[in-house]
mmCIF file of C-alpha atoms and ligand atoms in Angstrom:
data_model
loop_
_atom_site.group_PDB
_atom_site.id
_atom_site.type_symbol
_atom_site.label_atom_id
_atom_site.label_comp_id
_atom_site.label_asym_id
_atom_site.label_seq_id
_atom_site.Cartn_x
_atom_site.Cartn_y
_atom_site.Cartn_z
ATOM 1 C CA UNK X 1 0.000 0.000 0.000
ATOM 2 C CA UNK X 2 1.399 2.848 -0.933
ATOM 3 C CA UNK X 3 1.062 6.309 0.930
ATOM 4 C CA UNK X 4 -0.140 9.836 -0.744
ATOM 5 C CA UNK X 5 -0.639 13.333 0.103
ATOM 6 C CA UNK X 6 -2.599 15.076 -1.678
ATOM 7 C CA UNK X 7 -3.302 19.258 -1.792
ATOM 8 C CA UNK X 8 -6.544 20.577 -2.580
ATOM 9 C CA UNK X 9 -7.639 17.242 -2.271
ATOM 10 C CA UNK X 10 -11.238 18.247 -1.538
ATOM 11 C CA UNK X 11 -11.691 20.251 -4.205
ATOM 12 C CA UNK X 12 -12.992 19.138 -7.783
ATOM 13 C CA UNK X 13 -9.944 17.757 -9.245
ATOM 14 C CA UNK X 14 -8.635 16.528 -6.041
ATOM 15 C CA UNK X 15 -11.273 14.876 -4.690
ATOM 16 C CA UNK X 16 -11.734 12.733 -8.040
ATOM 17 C CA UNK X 17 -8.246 11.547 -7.370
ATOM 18 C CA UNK X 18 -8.502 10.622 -3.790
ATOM 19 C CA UNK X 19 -11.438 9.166 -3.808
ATOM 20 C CA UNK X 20 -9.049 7.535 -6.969
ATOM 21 C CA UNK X 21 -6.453 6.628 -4.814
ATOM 22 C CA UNK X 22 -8.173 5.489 -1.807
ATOM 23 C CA UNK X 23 -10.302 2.671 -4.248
ATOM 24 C CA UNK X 24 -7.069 1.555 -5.348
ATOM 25 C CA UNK X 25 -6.386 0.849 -1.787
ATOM 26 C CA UNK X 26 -3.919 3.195 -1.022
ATOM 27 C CA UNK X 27 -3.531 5.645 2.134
ATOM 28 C CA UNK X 28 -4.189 8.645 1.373
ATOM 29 C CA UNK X 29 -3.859 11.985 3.065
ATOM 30 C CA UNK X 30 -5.915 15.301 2.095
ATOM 31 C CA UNK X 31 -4.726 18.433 3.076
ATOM 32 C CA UNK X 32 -7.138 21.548 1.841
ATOM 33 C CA UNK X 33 -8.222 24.906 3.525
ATOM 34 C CA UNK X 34 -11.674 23.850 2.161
ATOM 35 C CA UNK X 35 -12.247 27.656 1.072
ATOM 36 C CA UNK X 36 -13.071 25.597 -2.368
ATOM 37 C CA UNK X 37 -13.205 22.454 -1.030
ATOM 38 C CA UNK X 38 -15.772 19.813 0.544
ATOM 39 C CA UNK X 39 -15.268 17.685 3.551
ATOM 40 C CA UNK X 40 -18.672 15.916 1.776
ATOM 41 C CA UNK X 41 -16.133 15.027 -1.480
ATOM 42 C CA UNK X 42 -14.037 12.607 0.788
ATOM 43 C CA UNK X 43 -14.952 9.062 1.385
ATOM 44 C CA UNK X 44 -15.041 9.121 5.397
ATOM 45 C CA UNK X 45 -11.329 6.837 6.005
ATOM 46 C CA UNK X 46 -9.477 9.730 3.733
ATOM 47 C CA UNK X 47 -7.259 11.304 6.472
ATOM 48 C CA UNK X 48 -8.498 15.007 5.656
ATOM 49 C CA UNK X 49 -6.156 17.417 7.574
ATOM 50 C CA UNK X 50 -7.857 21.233 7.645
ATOM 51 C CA UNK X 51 -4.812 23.712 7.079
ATOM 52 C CA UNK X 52 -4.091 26.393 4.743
ATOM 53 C CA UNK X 53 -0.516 25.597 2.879
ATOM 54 C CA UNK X 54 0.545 29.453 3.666
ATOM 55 C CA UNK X 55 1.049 28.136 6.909
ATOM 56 C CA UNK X 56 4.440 26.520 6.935
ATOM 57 C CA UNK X 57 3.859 25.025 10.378
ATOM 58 C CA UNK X 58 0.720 23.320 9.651
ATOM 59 C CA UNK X 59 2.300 22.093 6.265
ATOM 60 C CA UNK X 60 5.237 20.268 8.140
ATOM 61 C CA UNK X 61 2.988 18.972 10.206
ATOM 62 C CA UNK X 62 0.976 17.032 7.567
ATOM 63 C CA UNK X 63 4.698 15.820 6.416
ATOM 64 C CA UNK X 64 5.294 14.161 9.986
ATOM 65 C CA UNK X 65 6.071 10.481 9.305
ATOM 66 C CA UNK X 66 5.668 7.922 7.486
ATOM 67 C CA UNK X 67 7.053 9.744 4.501
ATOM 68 C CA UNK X 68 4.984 9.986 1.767
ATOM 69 C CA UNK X 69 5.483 7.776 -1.299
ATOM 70 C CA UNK X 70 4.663 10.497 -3.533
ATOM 71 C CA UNK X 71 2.598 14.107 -3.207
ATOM 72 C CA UNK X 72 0.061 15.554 -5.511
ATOM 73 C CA UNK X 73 -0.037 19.357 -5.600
ATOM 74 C CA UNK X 74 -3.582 20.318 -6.584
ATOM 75 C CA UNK X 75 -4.447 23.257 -4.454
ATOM 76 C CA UNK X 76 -4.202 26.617 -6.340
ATOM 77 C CA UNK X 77 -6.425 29.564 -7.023
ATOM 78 C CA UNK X 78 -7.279 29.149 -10.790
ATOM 79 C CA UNK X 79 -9.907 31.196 -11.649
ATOM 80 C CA UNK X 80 -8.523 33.397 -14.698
ATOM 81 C CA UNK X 81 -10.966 36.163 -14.366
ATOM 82 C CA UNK X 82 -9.832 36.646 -10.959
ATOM 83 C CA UNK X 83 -6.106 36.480 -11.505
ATOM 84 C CA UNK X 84 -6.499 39.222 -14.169
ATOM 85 C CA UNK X 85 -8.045 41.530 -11.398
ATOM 86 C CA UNK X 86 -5.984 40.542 -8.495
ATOM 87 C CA UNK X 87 -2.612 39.171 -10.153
ATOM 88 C CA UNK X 88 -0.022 39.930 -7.097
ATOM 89 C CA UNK X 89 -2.213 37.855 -5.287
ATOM 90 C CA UNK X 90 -2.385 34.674 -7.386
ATOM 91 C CA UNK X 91 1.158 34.876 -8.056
ATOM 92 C CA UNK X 92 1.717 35.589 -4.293
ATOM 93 C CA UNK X 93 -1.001 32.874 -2.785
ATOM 94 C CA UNK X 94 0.098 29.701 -5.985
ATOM 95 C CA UNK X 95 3.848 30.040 -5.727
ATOM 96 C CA UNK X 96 4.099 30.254 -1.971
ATOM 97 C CA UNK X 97 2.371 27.242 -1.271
ATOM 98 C CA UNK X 98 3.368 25.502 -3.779
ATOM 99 C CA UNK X 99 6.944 26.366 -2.387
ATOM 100 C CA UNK X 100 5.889 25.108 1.269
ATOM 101 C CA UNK X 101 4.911 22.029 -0.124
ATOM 102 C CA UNK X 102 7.888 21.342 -2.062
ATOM 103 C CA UNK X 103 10.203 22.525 0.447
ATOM 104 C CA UNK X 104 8.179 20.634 3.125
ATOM 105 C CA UNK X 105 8.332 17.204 1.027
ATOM 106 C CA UNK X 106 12.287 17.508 0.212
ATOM 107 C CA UNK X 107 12.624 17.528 3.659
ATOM 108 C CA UNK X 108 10.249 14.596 4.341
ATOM 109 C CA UNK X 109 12.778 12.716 1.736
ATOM 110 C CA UNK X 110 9.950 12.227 -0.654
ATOM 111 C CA UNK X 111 11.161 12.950 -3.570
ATOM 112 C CA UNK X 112 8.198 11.907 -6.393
ATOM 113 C CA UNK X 113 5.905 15.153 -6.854
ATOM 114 C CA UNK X 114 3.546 15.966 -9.342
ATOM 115 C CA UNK X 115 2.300 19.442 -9.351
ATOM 116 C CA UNK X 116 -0.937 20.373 -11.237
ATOM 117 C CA UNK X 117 -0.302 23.026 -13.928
ATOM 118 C CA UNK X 118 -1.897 24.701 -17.049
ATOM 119 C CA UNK X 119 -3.114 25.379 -20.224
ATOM 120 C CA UNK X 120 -2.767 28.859 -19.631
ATOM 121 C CA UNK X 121 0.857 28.612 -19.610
ATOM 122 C CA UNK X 122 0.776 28.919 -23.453
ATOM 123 C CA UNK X 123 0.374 31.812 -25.838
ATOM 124 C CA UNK X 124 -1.866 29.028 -28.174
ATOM 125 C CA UNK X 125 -1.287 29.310 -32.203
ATOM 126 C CA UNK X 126 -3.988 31.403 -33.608
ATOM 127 C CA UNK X 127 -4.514 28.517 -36.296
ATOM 128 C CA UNK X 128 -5.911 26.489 -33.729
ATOM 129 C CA UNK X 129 -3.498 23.649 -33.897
ATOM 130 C CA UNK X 130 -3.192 21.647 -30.458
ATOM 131 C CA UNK X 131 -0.322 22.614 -28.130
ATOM 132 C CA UNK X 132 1.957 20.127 -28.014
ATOM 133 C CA UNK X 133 4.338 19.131 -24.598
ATOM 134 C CA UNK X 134 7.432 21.180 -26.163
ATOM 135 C CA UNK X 135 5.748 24.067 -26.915
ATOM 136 C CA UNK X 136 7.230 27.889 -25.107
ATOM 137 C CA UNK X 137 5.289 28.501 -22.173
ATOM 138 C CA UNK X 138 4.135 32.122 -22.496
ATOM 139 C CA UNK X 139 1.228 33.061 -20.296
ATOM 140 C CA UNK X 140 -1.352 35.285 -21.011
ATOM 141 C CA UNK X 141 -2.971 36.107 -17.782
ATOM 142 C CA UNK X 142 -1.520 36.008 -14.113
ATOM 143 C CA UNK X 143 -2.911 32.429 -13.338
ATOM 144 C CA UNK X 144 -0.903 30.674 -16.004
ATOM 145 C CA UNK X 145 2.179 32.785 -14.611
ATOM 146 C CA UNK X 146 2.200 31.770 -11.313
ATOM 147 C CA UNK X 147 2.440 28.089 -12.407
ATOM 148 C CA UNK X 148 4.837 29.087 -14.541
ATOM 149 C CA UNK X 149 6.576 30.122 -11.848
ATOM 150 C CA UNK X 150 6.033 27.146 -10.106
ATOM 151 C CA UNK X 151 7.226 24.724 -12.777
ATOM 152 C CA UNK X 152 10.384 27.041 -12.942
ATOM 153 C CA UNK X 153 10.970 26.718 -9.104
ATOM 154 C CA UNK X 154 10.470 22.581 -9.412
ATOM 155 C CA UNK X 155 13.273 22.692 -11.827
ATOM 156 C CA UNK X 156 15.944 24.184 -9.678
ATOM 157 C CA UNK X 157 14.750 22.173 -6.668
ATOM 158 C CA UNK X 158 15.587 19.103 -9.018
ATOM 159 C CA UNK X 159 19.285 20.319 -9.613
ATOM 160 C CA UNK X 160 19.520 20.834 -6.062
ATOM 161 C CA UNK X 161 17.923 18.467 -4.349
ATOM 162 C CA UNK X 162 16.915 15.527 -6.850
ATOM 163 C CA UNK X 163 13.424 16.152 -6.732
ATOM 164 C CA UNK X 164 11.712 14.561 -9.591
ATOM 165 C CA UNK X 165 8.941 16.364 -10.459
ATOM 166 C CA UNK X 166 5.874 16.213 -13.102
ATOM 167 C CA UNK X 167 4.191 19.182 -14.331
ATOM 168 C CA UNK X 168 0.969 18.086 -15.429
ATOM 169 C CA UNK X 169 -0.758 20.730 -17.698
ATOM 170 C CA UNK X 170 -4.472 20.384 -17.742
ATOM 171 C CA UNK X 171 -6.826 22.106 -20.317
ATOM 172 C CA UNK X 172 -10.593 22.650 -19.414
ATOM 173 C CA UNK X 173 -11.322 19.721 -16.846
ATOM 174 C CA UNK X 174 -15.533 18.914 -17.063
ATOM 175 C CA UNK X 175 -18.139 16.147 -16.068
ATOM 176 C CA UNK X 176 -17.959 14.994 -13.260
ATOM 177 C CA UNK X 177 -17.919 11.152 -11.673
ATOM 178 C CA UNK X 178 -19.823 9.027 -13.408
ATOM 179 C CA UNK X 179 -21.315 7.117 -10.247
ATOM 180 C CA UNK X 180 -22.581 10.356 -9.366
ATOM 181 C CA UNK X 181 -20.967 10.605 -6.202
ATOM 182 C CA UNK X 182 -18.183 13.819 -6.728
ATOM 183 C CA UNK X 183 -19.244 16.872 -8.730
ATOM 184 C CA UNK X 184 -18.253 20.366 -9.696
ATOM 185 C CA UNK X 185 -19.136 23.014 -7.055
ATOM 186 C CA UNK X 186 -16.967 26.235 -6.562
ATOM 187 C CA UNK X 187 -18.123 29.606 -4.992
ATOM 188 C CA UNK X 188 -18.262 31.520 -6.271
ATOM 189 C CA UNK X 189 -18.676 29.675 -9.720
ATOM 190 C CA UNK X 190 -16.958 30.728 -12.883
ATOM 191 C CA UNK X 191 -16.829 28.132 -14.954
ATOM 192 C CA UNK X 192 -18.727 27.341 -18.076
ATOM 193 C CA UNK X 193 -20.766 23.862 -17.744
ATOM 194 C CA UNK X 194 -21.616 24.234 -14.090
ATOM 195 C CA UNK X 195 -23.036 27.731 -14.951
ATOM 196 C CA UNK X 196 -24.629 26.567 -18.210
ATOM 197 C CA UNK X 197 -26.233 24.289 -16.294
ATOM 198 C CA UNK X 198 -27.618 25.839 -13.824
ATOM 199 C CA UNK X 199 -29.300 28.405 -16.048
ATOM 200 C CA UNK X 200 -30.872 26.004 -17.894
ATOM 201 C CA UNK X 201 -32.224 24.741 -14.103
ATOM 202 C CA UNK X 202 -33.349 28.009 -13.809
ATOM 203 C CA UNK X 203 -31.051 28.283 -10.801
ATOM 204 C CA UNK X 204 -28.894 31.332 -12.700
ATOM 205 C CA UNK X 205 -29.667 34.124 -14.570
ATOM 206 C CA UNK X 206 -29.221 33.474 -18.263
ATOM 207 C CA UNK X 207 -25.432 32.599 -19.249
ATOM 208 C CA UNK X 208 -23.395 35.523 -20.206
ATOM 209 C CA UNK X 209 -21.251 33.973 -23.286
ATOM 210 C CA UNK X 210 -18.142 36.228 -23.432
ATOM 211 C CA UNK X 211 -17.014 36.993 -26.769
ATOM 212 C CA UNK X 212 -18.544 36.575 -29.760
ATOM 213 C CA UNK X 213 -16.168 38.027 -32.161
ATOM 214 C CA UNK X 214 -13.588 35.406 -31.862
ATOM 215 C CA UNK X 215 -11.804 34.222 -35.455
ATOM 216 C CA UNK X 216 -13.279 30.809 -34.730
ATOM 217 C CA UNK X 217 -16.128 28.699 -36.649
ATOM 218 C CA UNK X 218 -19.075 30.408 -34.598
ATOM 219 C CA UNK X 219 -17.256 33.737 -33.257
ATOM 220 C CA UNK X 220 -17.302 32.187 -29.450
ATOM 221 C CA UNK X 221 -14.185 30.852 -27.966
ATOM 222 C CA UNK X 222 -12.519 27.435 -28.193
ATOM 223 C CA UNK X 223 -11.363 24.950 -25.530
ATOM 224 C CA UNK X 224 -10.405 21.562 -24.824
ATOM 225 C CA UNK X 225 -12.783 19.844 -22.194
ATOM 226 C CA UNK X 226 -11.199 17.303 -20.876
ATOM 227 C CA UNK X 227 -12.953 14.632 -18.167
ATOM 228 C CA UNK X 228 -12.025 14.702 -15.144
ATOM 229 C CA UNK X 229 -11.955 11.105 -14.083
ATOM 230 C CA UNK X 230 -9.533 10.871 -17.165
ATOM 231 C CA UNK X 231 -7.451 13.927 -15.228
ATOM 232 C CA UNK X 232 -7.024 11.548 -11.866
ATOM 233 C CA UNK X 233 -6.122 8.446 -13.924
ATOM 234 C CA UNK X 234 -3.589 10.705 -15.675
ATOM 235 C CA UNK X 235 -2.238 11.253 -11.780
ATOM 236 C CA UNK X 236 -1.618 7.400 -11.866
ATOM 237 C CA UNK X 237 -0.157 7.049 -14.962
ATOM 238 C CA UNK X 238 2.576 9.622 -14.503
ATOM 239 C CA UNK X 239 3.663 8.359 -11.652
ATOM 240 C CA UNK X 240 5.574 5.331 -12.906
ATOM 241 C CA UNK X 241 7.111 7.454 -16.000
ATOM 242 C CA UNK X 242 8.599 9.757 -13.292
ATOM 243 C CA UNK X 243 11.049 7.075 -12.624
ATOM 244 C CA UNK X 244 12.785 8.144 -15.584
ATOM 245 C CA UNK X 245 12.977 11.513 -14.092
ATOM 246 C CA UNK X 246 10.780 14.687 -14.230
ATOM 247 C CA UNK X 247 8.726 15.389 -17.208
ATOM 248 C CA UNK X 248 6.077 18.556 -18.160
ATOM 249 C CA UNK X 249 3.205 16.959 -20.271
ATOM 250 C CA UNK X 250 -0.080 18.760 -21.936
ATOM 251 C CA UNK X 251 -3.669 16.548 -20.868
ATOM 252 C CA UNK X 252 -6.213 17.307 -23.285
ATOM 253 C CA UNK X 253 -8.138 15.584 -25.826
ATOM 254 C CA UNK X 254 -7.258 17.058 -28.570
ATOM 255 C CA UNK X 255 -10.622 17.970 -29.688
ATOM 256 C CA UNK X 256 -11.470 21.929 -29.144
ATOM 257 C CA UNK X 257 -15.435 22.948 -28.643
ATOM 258 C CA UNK X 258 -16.814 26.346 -28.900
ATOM 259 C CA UNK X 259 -18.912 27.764 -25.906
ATOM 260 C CA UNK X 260 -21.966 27.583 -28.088
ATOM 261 C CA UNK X 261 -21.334 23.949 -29.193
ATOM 262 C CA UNK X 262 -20.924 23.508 -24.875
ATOM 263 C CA UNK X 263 -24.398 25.141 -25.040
ATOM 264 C CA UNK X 264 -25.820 22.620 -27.582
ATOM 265 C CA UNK X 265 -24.830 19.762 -26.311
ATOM 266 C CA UNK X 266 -26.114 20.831 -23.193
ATOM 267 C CA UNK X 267 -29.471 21.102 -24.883
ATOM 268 C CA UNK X 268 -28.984 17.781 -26.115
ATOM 269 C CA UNK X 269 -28.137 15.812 -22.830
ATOM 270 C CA UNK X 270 -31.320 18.364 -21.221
ATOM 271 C CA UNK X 271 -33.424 17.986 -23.940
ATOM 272 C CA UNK X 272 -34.062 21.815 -22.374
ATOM 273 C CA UNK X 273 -32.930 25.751 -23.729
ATOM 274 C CA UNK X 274 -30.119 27.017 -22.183
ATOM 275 C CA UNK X 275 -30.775 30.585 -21.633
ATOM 276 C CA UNK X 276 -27.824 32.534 -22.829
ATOM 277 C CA UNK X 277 -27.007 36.326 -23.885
ATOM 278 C CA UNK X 278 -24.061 37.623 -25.696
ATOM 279 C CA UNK X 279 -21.700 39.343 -23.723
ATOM 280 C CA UNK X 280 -18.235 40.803 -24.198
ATOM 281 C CA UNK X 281 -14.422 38.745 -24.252
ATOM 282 C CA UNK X 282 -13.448 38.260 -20.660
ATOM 283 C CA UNK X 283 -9.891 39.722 -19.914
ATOM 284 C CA UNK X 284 -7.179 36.961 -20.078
ATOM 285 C CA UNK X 285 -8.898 34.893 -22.069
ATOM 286 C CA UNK X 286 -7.340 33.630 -25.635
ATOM 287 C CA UNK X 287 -9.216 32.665 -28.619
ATOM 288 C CA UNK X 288 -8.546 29.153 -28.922
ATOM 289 C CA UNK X 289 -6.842 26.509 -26.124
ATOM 290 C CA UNK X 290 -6.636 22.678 -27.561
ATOM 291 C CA UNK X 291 -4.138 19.998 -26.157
ATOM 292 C CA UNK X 292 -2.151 17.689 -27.657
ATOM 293 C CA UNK X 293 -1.774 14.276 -25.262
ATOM 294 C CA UNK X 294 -0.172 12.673 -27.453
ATOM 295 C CA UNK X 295 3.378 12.388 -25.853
ATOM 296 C CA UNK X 296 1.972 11.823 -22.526
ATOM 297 C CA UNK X 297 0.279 8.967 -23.809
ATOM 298 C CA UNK X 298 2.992 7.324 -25.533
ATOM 299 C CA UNK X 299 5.037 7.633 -22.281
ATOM 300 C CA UNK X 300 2.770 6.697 -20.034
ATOM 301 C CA UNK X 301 0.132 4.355 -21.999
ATOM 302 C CA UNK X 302 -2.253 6.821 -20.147
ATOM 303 C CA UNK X 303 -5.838 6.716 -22.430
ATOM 304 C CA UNK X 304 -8.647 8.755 -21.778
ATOM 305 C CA UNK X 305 -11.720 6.783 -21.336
ATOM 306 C CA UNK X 306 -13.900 9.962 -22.046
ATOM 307 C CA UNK X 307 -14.214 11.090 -26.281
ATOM 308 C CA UNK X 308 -17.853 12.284 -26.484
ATOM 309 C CA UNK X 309 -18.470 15.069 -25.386
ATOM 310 C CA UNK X 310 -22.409 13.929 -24.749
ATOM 311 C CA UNK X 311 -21.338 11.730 -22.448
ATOM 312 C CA UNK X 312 -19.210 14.616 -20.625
ATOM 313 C CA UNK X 313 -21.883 17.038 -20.361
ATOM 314 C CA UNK X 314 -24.089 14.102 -18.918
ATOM 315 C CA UNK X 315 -22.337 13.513 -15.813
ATOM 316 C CA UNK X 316 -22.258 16.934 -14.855
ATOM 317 C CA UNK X 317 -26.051 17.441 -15.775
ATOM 318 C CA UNK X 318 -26.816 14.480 -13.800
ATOM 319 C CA UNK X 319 -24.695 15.698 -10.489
ATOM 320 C CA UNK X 320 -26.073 18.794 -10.941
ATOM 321 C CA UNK X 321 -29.648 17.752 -10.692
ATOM 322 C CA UNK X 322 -29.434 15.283 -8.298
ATOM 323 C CA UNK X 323 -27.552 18.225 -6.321
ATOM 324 C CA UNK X 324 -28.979 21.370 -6.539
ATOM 325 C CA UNK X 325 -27.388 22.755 -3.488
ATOM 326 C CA UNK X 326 -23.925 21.225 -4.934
ATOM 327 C CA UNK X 327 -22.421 19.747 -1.575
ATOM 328 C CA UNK X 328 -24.295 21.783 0.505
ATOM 329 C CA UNK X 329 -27.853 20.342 0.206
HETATM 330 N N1 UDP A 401 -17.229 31.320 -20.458
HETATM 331 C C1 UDP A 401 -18.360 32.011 -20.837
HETATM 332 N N2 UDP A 401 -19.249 32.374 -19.868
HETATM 333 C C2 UDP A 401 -19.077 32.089 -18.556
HETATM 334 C C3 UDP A 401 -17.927 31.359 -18.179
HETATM 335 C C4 UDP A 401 -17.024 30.999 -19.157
HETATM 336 O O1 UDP A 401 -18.563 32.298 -22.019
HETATM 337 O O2 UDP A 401 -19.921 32.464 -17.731
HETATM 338 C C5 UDP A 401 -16.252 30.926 -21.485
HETATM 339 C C6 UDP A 401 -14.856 31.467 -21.203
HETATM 340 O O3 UDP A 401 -14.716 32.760 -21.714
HETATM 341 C C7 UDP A 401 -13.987 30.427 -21.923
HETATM 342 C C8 UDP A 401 -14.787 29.128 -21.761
HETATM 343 O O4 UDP A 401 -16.129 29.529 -21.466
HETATM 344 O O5 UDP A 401 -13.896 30.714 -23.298
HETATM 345 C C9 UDP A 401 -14.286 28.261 -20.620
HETATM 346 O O6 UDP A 401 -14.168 29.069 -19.465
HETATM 347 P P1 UDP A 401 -13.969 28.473 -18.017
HETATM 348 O O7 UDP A 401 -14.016 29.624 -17.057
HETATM 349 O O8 UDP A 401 -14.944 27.356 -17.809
HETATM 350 O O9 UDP A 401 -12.539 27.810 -18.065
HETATM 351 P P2 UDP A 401 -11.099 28.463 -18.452
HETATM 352 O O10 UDP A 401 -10.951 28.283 -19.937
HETATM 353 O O11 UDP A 401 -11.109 29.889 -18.024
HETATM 354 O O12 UDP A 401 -10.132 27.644 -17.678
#
């Protein structure tokens, strides 16, 4: 049995990977402020330790022994919106915890750490073309900067310290689990299919769909949605391929959707409208964002189990009505 921290592990990504790690029979320890988080997310034998990673005393704590086998470094603000309004912050709040953790695990002696990082790392090729692993980083808002940052930081701890590290670089993560148990639920929410969603419930005013001018096939912006039950088995995979030392992949599908096709397919899950009004470009945010996987999957044998993006939408519709309170009711 192996043993695994993980940040942020009650928040959406993380708890998909706990919950993950724990049905693989491993022991697994949470740590998360739960400022986005649920206690609700974590099946009830997940050790989940309440502590923000700004505090450095708190974070050594959760590194007292046994050392960990491996750490997974989820927690972050990564709302891009936000970061463009308040970037001191992000880069202040991502890189120093991010930078307790690390420093916190090379000190445990565990020395295998993935750290969860971006698509908005990349200035994306205006033809659309998915960004591939090698590709310049070159961030356009303050969010994918700070993980820049981040990745940067990992680097130098490797020279120094051996630290073997794996920058995984997720585009849009969606859906939700399919056994309905785990689900997307942020608060504030900023993010496209939860809000969709909820308008269509009639739980939101109408979705504002920012930009409409974009030089895509519709005019609204482009993304790669990528499952997130396909994101924690990613988490897996890596982990043996960072025997062979640290690595920096791109996790996408390959397959970019436009906000309105998002809207239709919603319609098509629903079988309902989705109210929607045309709204201005949100700052930050670039015209098109696809990934390509396709190195990460020949070094890893990592395959998504998630291609349609029907079947997506329909785990997060389904969450979302059998939730409508999200974790709180
Ligand atoms: N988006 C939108 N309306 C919203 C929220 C998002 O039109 O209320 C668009 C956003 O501009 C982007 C896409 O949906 O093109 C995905 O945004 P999200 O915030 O879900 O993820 P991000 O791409 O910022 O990580």
């Amino acid at each position: 049995m192996a043993r695994y921290l993980v940040t942020g592990g009650a928040g959406f990504i993380g708890s998909h990977l706990a919950s993950l790690l724990h049905r693989h029979g491993d022991d697994v320890v949470v740590i998360d402020n739960l400022s986005l988080g649920h206690r609700a997310a974590l099946p009830p034998s997940v050790k989940l330790v309440v502590a923000d990673l700004a505090d450095r005393t708190a974070v050594n704590a959760a590194f007292a022994s046994p050392r960990f086998d491996a750490v997974f470094h989820l927690a972050s603000l990564s709302a891009v919106g936000d970061s463009m309004r308040d970037p001191l912050r992000y880069c202040r709040e991502n890189l120093v915890c991010a930078m307790n953790v690390a420093e916190a695990a090379v000190a445990q002696g565990c020395l295998r750490f993935v750290v969860s990082s971006t698509a908005s790392l990349f200035n994306p090729p205006t033809d659309g073309k998915p960004v591939d692993a090698d590709a310049r980083p070159d961030p356009q808002n303050a969010y994918g900067e700070s993980k820049l940052m981040i990745e940067r930081a990992l680097a130098w701890a490797e020279q120094a310290h051996g630290l073997r590290y794996a920058a995984l670089r997720f585009f849009n993560a969606a859906g939700c689990d399919p056994e309905g148990r785990l689900g997307e639920d942020h608060a504030p929410e900023t993010h496209l299919i939860p809000l969709a969603i909820d308008a269509t419930l009639d739980r939101r005013p109408p979705l504002s769909v920012f930009g409409t001018d974009y030089a895509t096939r519709d005019g609204t912006a482009i993304r790669d949605y990528i499952h997130v039950s396909d994101i924690a088995s990613a988490h897996l995979a890596v982990l043996e391929r960072l025997e062979r030392g640290s690595c920096r992949f791109n996790l996408g599908t390959g397959q970019g959707t436009t906000v309105l096709e998002i809207l239709q397919s919603i319609r098509r899950v629903s079988g309902r409208d989705v109210p929607a009004l045309m709204a201005p470009r949100r700052a930050g945010d670039p015209a098109v964002l696809v990934a390509s996987s396709e190195r990460f999957i020949a070094e890893t044998g990592w395959q998504p189990r998630w291609r349609r993006l029907d079947d997506l939408i329909q785990t997060a519709w389904s969450w979302r009505l059998a939730h409508p309170g999200g974790y709180g009711g």
